[in-house]
Short mmCIF file of C-alpha atoms and ligand atoms in Angstrom, two decimals:
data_model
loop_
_atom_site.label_atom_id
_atom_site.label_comp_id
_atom_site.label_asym_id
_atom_site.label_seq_id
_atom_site.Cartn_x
_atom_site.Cartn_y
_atom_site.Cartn_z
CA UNK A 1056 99.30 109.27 128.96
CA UNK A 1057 102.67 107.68 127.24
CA UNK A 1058 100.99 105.07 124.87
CA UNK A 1059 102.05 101.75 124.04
CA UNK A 1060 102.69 102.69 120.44
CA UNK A 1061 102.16 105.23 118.48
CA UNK A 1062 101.90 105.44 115.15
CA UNK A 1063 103.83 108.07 113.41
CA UNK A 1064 101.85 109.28 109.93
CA UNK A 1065 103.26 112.87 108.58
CA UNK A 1066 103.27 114.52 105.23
CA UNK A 1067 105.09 111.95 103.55
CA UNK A 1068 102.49 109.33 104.25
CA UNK A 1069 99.46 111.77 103.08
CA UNK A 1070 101.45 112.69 99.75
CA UNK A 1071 101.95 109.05 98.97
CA UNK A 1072 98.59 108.06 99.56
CA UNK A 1073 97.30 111.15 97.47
CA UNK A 1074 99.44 110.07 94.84
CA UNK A 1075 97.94 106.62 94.52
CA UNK A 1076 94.86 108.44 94.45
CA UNK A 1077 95.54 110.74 91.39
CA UNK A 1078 96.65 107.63 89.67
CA UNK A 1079 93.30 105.99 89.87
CA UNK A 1080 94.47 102.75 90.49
CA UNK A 1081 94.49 101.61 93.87
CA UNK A 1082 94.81 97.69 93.78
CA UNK A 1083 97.69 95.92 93.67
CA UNK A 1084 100.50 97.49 90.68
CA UNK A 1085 103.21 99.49 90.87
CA UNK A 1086 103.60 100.63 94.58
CA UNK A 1087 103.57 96.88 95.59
CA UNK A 1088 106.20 95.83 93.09
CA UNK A 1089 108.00 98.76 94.43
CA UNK A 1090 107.49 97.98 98.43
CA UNK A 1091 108.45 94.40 97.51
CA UNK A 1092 112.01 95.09 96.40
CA UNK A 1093 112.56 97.87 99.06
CA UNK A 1094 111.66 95.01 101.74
CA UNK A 1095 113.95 92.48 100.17
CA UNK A 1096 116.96 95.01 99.76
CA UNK A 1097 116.20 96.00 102.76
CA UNK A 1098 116.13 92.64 104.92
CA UNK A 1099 118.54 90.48 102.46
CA UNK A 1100 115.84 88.46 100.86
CA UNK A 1101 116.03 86.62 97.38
CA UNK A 1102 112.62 87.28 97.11
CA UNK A 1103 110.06 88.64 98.56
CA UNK A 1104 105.76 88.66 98.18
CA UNK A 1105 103.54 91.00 99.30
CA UNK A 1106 99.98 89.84 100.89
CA UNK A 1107 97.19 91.69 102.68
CA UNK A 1108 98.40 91.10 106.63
CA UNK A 1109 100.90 88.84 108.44
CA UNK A 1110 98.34 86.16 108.91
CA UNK A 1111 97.73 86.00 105.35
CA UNK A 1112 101.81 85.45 105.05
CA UNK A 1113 101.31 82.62 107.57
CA UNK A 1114 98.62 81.34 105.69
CA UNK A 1115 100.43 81.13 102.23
CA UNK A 1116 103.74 80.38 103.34
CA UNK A 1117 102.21 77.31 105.16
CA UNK A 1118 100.02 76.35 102.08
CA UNK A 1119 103.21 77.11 99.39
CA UNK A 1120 105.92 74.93 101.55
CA UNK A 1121 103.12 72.00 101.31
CA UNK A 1122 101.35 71.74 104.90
CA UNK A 1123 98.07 70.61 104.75
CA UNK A 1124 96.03 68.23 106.52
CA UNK A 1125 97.11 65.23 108.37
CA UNK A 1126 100.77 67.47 108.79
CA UNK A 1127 101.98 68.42 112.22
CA UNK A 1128 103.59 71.65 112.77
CA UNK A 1129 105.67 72.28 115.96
CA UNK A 1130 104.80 76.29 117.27
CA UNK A 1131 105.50 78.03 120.26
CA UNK A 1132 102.19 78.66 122.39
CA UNK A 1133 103.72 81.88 123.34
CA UNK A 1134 102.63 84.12 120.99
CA UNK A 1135 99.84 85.78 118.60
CA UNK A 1136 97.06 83.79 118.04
CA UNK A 1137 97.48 84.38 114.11
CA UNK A 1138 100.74 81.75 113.93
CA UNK A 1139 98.21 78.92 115.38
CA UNK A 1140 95.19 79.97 113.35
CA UNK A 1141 97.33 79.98 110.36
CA UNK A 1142 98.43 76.01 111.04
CA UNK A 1143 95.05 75.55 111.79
CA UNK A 1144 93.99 77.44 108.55
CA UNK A 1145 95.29 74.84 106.08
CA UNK A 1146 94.07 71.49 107.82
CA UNK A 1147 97.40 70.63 109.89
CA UNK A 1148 97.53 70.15 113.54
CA UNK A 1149 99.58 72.42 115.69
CA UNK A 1150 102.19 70.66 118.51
CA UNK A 1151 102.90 72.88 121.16
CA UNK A 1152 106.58 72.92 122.96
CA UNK A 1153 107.93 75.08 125.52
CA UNK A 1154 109.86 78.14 125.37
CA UNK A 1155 113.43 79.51 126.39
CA UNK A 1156 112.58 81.44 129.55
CA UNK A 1157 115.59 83.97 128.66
CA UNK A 1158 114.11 85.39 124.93
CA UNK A 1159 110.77 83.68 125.57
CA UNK A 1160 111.15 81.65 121.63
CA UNK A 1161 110.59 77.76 121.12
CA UNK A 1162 113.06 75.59 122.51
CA UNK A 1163 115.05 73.73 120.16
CA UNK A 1164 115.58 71.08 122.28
CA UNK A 1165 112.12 70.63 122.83
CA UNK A 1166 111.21 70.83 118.99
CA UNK A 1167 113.61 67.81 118.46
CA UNK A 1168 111.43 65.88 121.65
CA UNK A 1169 108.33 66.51 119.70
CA UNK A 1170 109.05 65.23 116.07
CA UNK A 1171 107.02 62.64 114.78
CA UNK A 1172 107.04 60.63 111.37
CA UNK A 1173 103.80 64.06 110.45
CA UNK A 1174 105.82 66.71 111.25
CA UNK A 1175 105.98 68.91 108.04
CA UNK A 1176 107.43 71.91 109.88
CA UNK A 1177 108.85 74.25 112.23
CA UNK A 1178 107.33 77.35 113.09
CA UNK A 1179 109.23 79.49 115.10
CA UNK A 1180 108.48 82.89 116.37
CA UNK A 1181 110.97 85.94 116.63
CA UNK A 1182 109.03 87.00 119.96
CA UNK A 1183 109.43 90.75 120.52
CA UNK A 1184 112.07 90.95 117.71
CA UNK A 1185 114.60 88.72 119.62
CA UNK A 1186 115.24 86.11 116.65
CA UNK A 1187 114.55 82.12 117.67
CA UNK A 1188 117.37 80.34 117.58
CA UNK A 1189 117.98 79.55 114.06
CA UNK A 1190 120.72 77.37 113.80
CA UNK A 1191 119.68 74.84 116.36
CA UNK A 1192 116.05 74.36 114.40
CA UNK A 1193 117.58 74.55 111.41
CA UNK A 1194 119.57 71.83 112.83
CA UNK A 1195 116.60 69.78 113.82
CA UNK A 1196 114.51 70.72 110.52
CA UNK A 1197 117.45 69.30 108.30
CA UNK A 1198 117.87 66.28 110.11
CA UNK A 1199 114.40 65.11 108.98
CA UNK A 1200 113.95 67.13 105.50
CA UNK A 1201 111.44 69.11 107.80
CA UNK A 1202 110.23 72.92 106.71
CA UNK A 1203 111.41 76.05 108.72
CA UNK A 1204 108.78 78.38 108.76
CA UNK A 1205 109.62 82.01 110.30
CA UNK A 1206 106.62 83.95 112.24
CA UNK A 1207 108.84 87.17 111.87
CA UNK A 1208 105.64 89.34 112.27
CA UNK A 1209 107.95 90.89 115.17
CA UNK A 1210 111.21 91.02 113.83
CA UNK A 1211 111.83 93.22 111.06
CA UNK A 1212 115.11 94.63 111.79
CA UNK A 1213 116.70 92.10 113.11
CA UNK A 1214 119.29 90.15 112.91
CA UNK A 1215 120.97 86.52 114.37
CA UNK A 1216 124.64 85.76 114.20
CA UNK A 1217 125.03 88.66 111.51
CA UNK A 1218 122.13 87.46 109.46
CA UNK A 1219 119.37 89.61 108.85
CA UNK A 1220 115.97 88.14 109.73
CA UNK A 1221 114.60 87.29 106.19
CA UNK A 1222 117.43 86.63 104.71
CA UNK A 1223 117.63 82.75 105.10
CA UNK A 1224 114.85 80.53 104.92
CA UNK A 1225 111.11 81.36 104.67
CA UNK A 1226 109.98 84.17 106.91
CA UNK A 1227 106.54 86.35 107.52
CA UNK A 1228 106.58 89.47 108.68
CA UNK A 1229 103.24 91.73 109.07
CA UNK A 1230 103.33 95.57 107.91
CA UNK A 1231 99.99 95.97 110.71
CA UNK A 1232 99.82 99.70 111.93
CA UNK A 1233 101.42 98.83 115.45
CA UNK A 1234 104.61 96.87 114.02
CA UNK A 1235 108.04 98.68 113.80
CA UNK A 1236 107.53 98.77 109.93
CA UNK A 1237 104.10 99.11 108.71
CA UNK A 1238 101.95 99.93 106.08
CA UNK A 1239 98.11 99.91 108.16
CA UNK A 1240 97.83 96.58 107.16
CA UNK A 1241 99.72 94.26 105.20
CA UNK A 1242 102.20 91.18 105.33
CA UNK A 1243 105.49 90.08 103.24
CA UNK A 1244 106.87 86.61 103.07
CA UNK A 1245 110.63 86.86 102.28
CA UNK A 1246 112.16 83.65 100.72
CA UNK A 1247 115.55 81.98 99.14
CA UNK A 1248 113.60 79.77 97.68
CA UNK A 1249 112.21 80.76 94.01
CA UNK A 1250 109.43 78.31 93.65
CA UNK A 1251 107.76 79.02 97.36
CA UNK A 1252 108.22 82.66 95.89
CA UNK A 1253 106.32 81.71 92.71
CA UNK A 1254 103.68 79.76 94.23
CA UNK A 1255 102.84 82.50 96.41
CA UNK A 1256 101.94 85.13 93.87
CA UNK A 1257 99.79 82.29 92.50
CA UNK A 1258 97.95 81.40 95.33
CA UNK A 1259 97.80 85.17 96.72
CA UNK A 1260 95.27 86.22 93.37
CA UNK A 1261 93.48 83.13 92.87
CA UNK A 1262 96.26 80.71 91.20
CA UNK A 1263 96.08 83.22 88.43
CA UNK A 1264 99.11 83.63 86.36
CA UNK A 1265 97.30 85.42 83.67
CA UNK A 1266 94.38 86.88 83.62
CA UNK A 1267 91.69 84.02 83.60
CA UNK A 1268 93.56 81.48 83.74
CA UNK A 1269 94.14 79.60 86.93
CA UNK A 1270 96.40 76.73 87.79
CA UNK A 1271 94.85 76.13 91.34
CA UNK A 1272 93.35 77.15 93.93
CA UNK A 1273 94.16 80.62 95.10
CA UNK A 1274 92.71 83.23 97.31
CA UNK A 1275 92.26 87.03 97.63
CA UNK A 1276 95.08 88.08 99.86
CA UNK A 1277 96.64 90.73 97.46
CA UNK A 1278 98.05 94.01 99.25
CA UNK A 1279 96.78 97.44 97.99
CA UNK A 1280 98.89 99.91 96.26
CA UNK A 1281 97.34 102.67 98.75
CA UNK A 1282 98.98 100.28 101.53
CA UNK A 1283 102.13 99.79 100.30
CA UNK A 1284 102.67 103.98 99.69
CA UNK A 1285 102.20 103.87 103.05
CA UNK A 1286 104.98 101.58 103.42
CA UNK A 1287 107.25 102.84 101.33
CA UNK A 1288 107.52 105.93 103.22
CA UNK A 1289 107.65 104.67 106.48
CA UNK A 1290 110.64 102.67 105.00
CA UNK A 1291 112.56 105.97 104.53
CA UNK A 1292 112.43 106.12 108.49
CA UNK A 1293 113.07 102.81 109.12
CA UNK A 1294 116.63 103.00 110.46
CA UNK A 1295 116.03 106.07 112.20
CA UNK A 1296 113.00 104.22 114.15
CA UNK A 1297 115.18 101.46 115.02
CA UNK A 1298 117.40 103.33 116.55
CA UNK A 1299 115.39 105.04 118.75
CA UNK A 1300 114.23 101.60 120.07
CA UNK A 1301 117.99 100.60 120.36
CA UNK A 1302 118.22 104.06 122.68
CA UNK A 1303 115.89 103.52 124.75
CA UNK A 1304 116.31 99.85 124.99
CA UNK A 1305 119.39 100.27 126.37
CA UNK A 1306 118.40 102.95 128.50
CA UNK A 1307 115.92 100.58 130.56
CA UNK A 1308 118.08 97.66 130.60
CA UNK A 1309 120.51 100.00 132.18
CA UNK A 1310 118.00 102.21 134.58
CA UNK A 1311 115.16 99.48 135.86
CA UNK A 1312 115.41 97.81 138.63
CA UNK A 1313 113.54 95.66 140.60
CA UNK A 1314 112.11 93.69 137.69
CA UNK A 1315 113.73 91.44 135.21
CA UNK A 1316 114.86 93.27 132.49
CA UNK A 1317 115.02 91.42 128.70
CA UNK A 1318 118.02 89.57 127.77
CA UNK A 1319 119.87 89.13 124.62
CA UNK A 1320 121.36 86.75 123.34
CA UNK A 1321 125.28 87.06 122.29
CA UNK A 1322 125.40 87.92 118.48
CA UNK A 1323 121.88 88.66 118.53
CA UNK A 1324 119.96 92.26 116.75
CA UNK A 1325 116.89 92.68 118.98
CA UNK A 1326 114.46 94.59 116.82
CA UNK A 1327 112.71 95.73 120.05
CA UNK A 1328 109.54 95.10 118.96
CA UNK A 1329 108.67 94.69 122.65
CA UNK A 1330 110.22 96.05 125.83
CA UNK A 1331 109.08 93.24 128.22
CA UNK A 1332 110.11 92.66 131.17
CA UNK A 1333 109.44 89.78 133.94
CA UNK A 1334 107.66 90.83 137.46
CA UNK A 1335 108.44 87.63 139.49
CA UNK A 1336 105.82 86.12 140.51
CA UNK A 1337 107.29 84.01 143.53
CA UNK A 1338 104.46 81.29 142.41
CA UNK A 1339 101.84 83.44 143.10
CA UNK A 1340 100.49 83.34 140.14
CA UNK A 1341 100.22 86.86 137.98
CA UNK A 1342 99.30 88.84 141.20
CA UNK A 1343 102.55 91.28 141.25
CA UNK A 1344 102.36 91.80 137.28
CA UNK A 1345 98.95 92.63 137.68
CA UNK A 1346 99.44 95.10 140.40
CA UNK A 1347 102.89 96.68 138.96
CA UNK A 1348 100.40 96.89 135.66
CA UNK A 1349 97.67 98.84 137.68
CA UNK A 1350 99.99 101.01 139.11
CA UNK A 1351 101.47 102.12 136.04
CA UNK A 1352 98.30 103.04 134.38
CA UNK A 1353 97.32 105.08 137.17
CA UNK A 1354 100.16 106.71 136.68
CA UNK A 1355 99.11 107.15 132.83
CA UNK A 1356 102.37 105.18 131.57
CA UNK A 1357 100.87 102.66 128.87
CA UNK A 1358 101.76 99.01 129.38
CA UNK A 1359 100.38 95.71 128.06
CA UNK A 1360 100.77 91.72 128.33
CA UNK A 1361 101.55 89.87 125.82
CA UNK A 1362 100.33 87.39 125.91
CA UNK A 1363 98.01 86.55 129.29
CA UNK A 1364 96.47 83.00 127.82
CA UNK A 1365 99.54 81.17 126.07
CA UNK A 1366 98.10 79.11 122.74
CA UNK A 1367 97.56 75.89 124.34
CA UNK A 1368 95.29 77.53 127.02
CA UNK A 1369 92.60 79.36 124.72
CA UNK A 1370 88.80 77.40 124.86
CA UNK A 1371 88.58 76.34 121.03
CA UNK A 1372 92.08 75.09 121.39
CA UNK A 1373 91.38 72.99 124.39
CA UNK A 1374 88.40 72.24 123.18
CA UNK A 1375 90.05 70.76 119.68
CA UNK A 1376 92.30 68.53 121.99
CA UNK A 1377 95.44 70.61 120.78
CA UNK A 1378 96.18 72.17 124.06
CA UNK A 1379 95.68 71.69 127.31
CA UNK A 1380 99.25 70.05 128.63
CA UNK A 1381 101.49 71.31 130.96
CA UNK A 1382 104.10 73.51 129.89
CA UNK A 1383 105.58 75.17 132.91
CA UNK A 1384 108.19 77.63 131.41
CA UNK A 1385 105.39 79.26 129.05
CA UNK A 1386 102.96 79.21 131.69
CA UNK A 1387 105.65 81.63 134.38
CA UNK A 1388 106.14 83.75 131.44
CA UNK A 1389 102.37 84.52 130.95
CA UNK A 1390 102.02 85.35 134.74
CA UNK A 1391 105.36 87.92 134.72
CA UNK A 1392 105.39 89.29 131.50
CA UNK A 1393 104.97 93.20 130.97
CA UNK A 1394 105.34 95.04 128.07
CA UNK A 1395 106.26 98.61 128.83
CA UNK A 1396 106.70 101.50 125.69
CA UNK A 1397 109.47 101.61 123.41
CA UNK A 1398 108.30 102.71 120.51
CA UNK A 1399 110.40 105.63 118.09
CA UNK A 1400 107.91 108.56 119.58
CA UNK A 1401 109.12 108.44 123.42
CA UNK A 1402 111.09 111.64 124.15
CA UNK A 1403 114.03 111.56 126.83
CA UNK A 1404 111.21 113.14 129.38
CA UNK A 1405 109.02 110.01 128.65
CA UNK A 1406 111.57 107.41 128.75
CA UNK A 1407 112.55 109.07 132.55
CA UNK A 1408 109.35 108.54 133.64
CA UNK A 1409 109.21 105.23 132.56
CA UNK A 1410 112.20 104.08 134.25
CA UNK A 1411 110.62 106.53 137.34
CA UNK A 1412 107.41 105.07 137.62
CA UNK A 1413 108.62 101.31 137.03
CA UNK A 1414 111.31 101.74 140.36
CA UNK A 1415 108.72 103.38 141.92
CA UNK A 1416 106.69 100.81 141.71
CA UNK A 1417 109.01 98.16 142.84
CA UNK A 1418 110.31 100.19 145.87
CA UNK A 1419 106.61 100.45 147.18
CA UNK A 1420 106.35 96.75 146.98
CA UNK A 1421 109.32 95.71 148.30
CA UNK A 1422 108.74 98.05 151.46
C1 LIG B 100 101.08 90.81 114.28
C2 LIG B 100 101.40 89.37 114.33
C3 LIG B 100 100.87 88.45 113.43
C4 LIG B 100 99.76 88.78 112.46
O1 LIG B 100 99.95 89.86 111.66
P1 LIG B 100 98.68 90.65 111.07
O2 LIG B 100 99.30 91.57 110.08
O3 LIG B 100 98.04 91.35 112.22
O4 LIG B 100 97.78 89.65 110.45
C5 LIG B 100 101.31 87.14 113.47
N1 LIG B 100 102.22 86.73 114.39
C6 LIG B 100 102.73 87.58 115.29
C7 LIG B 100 103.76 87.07 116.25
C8 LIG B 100 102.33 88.92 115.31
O5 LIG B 100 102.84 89.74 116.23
#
């Protein structure tokens, strides 16, 4: 079987872990502080805070740029359910748009349709580590004094128009064991702005600036020391990981045929979160994904969908009256998707496979 992902934990990881384990101290201290100014360094960022996953950087981020009940937020229904539960988290309402069918991210032009005198903010998503396009919201968001909220849970690694994702703005990125840098669990909110960076250390351990005293109301979202050791030395394989993706990116954008292959967007630094490609579905619904998916399992190659029921189709967001419209270009993208692997473990022999099994598969079809 060539998995979807596969973690890679070696002797690094099992020294720094057994390190945070001599020290006795296992909460959040040192190996957080440290993680925390790796990640900035390493993405650009002014600042940036360490919490316990990448919804809990949703969460916060939401909470510290002021969105609470009665606020709109405009989100992409194409994605993890965590960016809509987060909204949903602190009282505000999500607004669903549609997406870009080329790198599958919120439409800006749609985002401008959709303001209203609530919206509070923007959250886009860097979908499979192809960055949203930033200056157009960031158009948009200025306009109207509106937040820009990155769900960058995908994206480490990447950059748009030279710009490192995390570098501008307010981003969230999640260290969870299947992301391209992770820690097991674990998020980071990156930020140029000093106060959302102050406010989240506050409301990450209880509004607590010293001990026992509290200036408001804060949660329990810290990240553990024994996670971030984790982190820190999959950061010392970082680039080397990301190029591997870059590889073998490019090797299926130049070898498949028969399905849509990703695109990219000029000036763009996919992060290749995601290898996803389209099976058209010539309105029949997700019949020839599903069978192109079948066939590749049986053939052991791992593949996935992400995502099969788009945001605005779940029940309990339905049945909150927050979904439910028609949005046609995330709706095709939900019936063609395909993830296939791309992660830094493939050898050359996998990758050929890959490509084998995928042209295979469309040749059989097409005859
Ligand atoms: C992984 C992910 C999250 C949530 O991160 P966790 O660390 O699992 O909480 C949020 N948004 C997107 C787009 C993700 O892929």
């Amino acid at each position: 079987m060539i998995p979807m992902c596969k973690p890679y934990l070696g002797e690094a990881e099992r020294r720094a872990v057994l390190e945070v384990l001599d020290s006795g101290m296992l909460a959040q201290g040192p190996k957080v502080r440290e993680l925390e100014s790796r990640f900035a360094g390493l993405v650009g960022a002014r600042n940036a805070v360490a919490v316990s996953s990448g919804t809990a950087a949703l969460h916060l981020a939401l909470l510290a740029h002021g969105v609470g009940p009665g606020d709109e937020v405009i989100t992409t229904p194409f994605t993890f359910i965590a960016t809509v539960n987060a909204i949903l988290f602190v009282g505000a309402t999500p607004v669903f748009v549609d997406i870009e069918p080329d790198t599958f991210n919120i439409d800006a032009i749609e985002v401008a349709r959709a303001i209203t005198p609530r919206t509070k903010a923007i959250l886009p998503v860097h979908l499979f580590g192809h960055p949203a396009d930033m200056d157009a919201l960031q158009a948009v968001a200025d306009e109207r004094n509106i937040a820009l909220i990155q769900d960058a849970a995908q994206a480490v690694g990447a950059s748009y128009r030279g710009r490192p994702v995390g570098s501008e703005g307010t981003a969230c990125f999640s260290l969870y064991a299947t992301k391209n840098l992770m820690s097991g669990e674990g998020g980071m909110v990156t930020t140029e702005d000093d106060l959302v960076a102050e406010h989240l250390r506050l409301l990450r351990n209880h509004g607590m600036p010293r001990r026992y005293h509290h200036d408001m109301l804060g949660f329990n979202l810290r990240m553990s020391d024994l996670h971030a050791a984790i982190g820190l030395a999959q950061l010392e394989r970082f680039e080397v990981s990301q190029m591997r993706r870059q590889l073998v990116a490019k090797r299926y954008s130049n070898e498949l045929s028969g399905v849509v292959v990703p695109s990219v967007r000029p000036d763009i630094k996919h992060a290749w979160h995601q290898y996803t490609v389209r099976v058209p579905s010539g309105g029949f619904g997700s019949a020839a994904r599903d069978a192109m998916m079948e066939d590749l399992q049986a053939n052991d190659i791992g593949c996935a969908v992400f995502y099969p029921i788009p945001a605005h189709k779940q029940r309990y967001i339905v049945e909150r009256g927050l979904g439910g419209m028609a949005l046609p270009v995330t709706d095709t993208a939900a019936a063609e998707v395909l993830s296939i692997p791309v992660h830094p473990q493939l050898r050359p022999g996998d990758v050929d496979r890959v490509i084998q099994e995928v042209n295979g598969a469309c040749l059989a079809k097409a005859s």
